[in-house]
PDB file of C-alpha atoms in Angstrom:
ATOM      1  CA  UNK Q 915     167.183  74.119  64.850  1.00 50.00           C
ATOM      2  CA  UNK Q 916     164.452  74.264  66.833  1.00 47.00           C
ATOM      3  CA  UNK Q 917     165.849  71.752  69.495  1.00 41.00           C
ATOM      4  CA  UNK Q 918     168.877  73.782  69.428  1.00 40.00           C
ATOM      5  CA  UNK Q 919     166.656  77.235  70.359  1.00 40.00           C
ATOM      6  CA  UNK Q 920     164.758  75.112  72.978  1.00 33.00           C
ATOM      7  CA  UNK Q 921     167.758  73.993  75.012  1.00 33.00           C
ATOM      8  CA  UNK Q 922     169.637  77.612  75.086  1.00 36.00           C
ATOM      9  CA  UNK Q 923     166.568  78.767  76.054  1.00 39.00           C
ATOM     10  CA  UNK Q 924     166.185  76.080  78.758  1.00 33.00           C
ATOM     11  CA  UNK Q 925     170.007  76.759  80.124  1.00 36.00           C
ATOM     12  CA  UNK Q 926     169.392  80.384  80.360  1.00 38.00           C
ATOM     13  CA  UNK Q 927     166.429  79.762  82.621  1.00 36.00           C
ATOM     14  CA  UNK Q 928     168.874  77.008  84.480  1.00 37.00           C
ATOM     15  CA  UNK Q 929     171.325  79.512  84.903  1.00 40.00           C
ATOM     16  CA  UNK Q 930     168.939  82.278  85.964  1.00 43.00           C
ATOM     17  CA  UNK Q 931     167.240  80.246  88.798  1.00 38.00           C
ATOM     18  CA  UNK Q 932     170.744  79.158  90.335  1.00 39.00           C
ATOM     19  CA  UNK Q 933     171.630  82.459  90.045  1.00 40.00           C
ATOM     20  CA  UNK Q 934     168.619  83.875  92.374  1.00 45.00           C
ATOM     21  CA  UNK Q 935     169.270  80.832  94.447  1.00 46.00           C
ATOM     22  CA  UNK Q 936     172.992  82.217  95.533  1.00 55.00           C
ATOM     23  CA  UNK Q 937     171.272  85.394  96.126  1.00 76.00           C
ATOM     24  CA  UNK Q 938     168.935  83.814  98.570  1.00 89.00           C
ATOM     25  CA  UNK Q 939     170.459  84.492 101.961  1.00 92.00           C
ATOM     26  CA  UNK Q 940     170.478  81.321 103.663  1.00 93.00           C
ATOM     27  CA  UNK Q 941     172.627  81.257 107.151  1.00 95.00           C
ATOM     28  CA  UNK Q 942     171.503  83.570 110.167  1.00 95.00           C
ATOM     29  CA  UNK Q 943     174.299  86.068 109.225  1.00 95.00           C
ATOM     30  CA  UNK Q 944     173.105  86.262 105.784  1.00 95.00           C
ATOM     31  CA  UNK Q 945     169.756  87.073 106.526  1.00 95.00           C
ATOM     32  CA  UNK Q 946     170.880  89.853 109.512  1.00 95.00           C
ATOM     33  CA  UNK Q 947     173.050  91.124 106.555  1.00 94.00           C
ATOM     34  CA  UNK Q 948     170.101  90.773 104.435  1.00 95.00           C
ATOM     35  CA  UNK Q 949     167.661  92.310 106.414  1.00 95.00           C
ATOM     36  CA  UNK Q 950     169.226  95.691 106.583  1.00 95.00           C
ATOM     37  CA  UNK Q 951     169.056  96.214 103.082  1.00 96.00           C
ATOM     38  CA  UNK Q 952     165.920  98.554 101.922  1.00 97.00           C
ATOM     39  CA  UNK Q 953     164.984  95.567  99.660  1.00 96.00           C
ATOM     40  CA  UNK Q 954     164.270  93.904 102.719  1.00 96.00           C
ATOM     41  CA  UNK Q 955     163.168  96.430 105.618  1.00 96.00           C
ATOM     42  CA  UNK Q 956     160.859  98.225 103.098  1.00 96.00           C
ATOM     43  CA  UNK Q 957     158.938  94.849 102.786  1.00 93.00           C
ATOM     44  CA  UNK Q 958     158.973  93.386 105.737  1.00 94.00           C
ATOM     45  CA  UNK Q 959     158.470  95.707 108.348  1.00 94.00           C
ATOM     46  CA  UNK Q 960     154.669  95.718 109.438  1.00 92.00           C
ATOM     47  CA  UNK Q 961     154.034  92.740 107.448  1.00 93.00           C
ATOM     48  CA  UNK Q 962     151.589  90.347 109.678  1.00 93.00           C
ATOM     49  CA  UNK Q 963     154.268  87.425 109.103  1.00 94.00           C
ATOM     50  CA  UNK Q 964     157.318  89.610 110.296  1.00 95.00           C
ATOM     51  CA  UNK Q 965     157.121  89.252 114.398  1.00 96.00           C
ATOM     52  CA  UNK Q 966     159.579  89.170 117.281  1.00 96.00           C
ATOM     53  CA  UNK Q 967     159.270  85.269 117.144  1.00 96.00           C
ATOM     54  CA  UNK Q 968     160.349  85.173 113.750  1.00 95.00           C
ATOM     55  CA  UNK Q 969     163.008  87.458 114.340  1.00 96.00           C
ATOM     56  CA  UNK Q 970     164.843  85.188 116.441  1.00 96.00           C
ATOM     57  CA  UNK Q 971     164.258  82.382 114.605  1.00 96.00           C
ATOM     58  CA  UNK Q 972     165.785  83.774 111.316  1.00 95.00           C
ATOM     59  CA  UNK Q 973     168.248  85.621 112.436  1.00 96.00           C
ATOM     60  CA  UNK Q 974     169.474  83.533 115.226  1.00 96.00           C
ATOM     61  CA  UNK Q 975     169.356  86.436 117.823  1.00 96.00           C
ATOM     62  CA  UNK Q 976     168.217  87.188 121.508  1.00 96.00           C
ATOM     63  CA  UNK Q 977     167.366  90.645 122.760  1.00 96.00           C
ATOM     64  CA  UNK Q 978     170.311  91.966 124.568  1.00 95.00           C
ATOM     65  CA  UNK Q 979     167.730  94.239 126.214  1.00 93.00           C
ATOM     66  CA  UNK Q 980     163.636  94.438 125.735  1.00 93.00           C
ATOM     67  CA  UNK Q 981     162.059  97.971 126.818  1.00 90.00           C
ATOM     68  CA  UNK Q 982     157.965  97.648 126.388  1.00 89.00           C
ATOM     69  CA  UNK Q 983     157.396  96.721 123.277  1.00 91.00           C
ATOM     70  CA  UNK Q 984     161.137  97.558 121.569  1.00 92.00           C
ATOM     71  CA  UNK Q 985     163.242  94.322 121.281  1.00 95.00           C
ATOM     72  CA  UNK Q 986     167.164  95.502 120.862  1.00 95.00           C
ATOM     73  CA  UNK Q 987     169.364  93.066 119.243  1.00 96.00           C
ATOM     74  CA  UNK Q 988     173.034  93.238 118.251  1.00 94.00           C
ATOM     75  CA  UNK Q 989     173.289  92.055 114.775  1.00 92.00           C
ATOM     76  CA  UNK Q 990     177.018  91.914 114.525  1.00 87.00           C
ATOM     77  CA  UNK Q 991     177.876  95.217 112.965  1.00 84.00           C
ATOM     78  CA  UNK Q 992     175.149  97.504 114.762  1.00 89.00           C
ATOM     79  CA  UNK Q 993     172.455  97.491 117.158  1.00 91.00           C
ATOM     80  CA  UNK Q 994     169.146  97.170 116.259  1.00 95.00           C
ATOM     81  CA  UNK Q 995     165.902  98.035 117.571  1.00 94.00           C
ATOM     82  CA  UNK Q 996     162.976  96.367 116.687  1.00 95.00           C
ATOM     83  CA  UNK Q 997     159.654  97.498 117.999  1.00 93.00           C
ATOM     84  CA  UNK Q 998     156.302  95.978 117.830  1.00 93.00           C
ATOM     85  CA  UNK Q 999     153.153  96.470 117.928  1.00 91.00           C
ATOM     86  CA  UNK Q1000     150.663  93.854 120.830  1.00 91.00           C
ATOM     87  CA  UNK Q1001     150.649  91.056 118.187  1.00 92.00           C
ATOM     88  CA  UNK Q1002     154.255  90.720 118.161  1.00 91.00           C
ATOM     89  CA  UNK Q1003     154.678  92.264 114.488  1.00 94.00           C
ATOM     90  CA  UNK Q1004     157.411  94.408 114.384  1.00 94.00           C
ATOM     91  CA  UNK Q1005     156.257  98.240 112.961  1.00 92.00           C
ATOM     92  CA  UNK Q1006     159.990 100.222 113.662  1.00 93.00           C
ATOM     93  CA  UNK Q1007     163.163  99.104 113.678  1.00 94.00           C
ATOM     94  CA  UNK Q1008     166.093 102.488 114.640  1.00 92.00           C
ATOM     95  CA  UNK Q1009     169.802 102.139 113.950  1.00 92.00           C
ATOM     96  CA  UNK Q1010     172.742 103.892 115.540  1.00 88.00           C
ATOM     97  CA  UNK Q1011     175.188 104.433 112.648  1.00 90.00           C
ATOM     98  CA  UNK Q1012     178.526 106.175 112.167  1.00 88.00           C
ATOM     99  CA  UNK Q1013     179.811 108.116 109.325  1.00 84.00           C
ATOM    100  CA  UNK Q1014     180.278 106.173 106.279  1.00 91.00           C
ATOM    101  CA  UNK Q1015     178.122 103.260 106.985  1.00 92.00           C
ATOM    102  CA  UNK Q1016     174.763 105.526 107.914  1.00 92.00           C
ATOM    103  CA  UNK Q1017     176.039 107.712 104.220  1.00 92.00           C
ATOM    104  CA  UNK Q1018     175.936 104.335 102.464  1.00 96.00           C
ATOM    105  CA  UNK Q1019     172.794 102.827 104.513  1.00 96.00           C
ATOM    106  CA  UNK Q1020     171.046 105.990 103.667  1.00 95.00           C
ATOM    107  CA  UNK Q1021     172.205 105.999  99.841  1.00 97.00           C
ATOM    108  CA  UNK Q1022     171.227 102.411  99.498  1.00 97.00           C
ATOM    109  CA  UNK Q1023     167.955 103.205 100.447  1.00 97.00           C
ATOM    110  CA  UNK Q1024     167.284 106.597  98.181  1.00 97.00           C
ATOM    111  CA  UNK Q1025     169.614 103.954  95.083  1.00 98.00           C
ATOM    112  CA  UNK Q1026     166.417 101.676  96.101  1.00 97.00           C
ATOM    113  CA  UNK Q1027     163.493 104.786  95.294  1.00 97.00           C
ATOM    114  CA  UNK Q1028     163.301 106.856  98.611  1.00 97.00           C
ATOM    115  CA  UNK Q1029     162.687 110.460  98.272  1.00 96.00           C
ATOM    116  CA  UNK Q1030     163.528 113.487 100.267  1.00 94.00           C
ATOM    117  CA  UNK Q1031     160.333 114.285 101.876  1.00 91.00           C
ATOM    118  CA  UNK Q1032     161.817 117.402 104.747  1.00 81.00           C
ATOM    119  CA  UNK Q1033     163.504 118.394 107.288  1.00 71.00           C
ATOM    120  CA  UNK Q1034     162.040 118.693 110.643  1.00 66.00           C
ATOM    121  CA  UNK Q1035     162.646 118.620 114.487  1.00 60.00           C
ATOM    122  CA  UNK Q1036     160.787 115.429 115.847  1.00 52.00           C
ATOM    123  CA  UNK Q1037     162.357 112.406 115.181  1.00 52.00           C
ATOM    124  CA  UNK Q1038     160.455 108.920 116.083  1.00 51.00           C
ATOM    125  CA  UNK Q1039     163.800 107.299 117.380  1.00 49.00           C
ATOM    126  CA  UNK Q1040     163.618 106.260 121.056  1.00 44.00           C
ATOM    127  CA  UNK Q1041     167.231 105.586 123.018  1.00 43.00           C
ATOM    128  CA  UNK Q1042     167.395 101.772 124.686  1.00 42.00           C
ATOM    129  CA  UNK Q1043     166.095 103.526 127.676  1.00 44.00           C
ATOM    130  CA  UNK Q1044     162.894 104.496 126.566  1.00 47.00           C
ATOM    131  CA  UNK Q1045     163.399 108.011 126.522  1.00 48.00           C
ATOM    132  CA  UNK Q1046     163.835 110.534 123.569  1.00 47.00           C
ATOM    133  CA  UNK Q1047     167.404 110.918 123.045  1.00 45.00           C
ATOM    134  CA  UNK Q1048     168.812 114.537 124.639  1.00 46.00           C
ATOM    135  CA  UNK Q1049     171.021 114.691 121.972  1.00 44.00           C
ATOM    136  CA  UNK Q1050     168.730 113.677 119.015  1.00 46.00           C
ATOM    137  CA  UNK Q1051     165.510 115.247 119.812  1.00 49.00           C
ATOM    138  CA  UNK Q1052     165.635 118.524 118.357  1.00 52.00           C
ATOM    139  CA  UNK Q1053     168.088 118.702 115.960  1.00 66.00           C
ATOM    140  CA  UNK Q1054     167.066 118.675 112.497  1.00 74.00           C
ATOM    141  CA  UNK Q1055     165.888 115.479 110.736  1.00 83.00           C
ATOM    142  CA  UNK Q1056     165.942 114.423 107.750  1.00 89.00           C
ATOM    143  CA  UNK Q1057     162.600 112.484 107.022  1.00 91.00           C
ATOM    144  CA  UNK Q1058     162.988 109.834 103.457  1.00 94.00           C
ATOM    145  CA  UNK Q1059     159.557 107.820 101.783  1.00 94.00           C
ATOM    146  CA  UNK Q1060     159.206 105.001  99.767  1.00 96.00           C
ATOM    147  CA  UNK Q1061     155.179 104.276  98.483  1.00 94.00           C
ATOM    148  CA  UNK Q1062     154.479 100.894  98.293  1.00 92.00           C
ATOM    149  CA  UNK Q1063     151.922  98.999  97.539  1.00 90.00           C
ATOM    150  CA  UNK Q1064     151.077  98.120 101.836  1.00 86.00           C
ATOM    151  CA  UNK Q1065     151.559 102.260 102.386  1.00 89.00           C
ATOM    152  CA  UNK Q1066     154.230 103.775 103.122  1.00 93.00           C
ATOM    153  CA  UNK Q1067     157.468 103.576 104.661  1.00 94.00           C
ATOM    154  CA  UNK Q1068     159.309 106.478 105.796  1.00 92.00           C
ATOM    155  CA  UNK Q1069     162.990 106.674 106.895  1.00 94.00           C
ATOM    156  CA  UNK Q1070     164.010 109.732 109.700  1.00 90.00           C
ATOM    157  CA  UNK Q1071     167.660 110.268 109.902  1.00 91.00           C
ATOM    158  CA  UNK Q1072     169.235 112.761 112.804  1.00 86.00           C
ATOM    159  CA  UNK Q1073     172.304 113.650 113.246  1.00 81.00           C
ATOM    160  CA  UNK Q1074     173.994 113.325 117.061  1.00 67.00           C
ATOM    161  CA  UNK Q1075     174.722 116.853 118.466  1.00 63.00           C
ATOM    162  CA  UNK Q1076     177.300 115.143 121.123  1.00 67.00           C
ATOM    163  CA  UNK Q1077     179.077 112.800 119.009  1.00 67.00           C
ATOM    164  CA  UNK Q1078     180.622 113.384 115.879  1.00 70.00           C
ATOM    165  CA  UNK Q1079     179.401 111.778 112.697  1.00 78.00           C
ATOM    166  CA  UNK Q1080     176.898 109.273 114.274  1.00 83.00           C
ATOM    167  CA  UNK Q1081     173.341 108.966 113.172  1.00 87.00           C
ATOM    168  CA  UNK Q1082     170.033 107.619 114.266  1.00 87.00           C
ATOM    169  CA  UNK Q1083     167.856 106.138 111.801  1.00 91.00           C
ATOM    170  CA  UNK Q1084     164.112 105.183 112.224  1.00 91.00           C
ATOM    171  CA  UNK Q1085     162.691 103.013 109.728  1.00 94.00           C
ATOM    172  CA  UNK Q1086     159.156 102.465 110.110  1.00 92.00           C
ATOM    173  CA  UNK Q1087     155.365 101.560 107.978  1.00 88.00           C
ATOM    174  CA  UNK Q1088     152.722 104.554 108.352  1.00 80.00           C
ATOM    175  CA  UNK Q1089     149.370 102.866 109.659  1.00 61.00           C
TER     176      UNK Q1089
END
């Protein structure tokens, strides 16, 4: 019996370690896929290990544009920007959404323990330009927090007053 106990409880382990091994994103898409998920962002952004360098590597990408220290690459379904601090680590990375995939990106991340935090009128989202965005800056923004055990991460949300239904979306790690 107790051989019989032993190896059930041996082939549940089995199956539970192959199991997180297909959820281990594995291919450059994967990972890009990955990454945008608040499991990932919330963790890795300001982490010493998670740099421009490493960026590219992982997710197989080259800046389609660099502006200071903000590193914009196109990830397939979206834009991002990823900006860093002098050592390379990347603090901030903003996202220009649209209707239903900002509503779920935003869900996913309050599903994942974000809270409201307030509404306000600065917004820390910068356009690839540089600049503040004319038609973000201003309009009312919806600021989100997760406390973890690094700090905090916040996520600002703001609505486009010229286009319809888009979003910007600043994820970032308070210092």
């Amino acid at each position: 019996m107790k051989t019989k106990s032993a190896l059930a409880i041996l082939l549940v382990l089995v199956a539970q370690f192959c199991f997180a091994q297909d959820k281990v994103p594995t291919t450059p898409e994967e990972k890009r896929a990955a990454f945008l998920t608040p499991e990932y962002y919330t963790n890795w952004l300001g982490a010493s290990f998670f740099t421009i360098p490493t960026v590219e590597k992982e997710f197989d990408v080259t800046p389609v544009q660099i502006l200071n220290l903000t590193f914009f690459y196109d990830f397939g379904d979206c834009f991002v920007g990823m900006e860093s601090n002098e050592k390379g680590v990347v603090v901030q990375m903003t996202l220009r959404l649209f209707a239903e995939q900002a509503t779920d990106f935003i869900q996913k991340a309050v599903d994942y323990g974000y809270g409201y935090v307030t509404n306000g009128e600065n917004v820390n989202v910068r356009s690839n330009t540089g600049k503040l965005l004319p038609d973000v800056y201003g309009t009312e923004v919806r600021q989100y927090r997760k406390t973890t055990k690094n700090g905090n991460v916040y996520m600002e949300v703001a609505n486009s007053e010229r286009y319809a239904n888009e979003y910007e979306i600043a994820v970032y790690r308070a210092e």
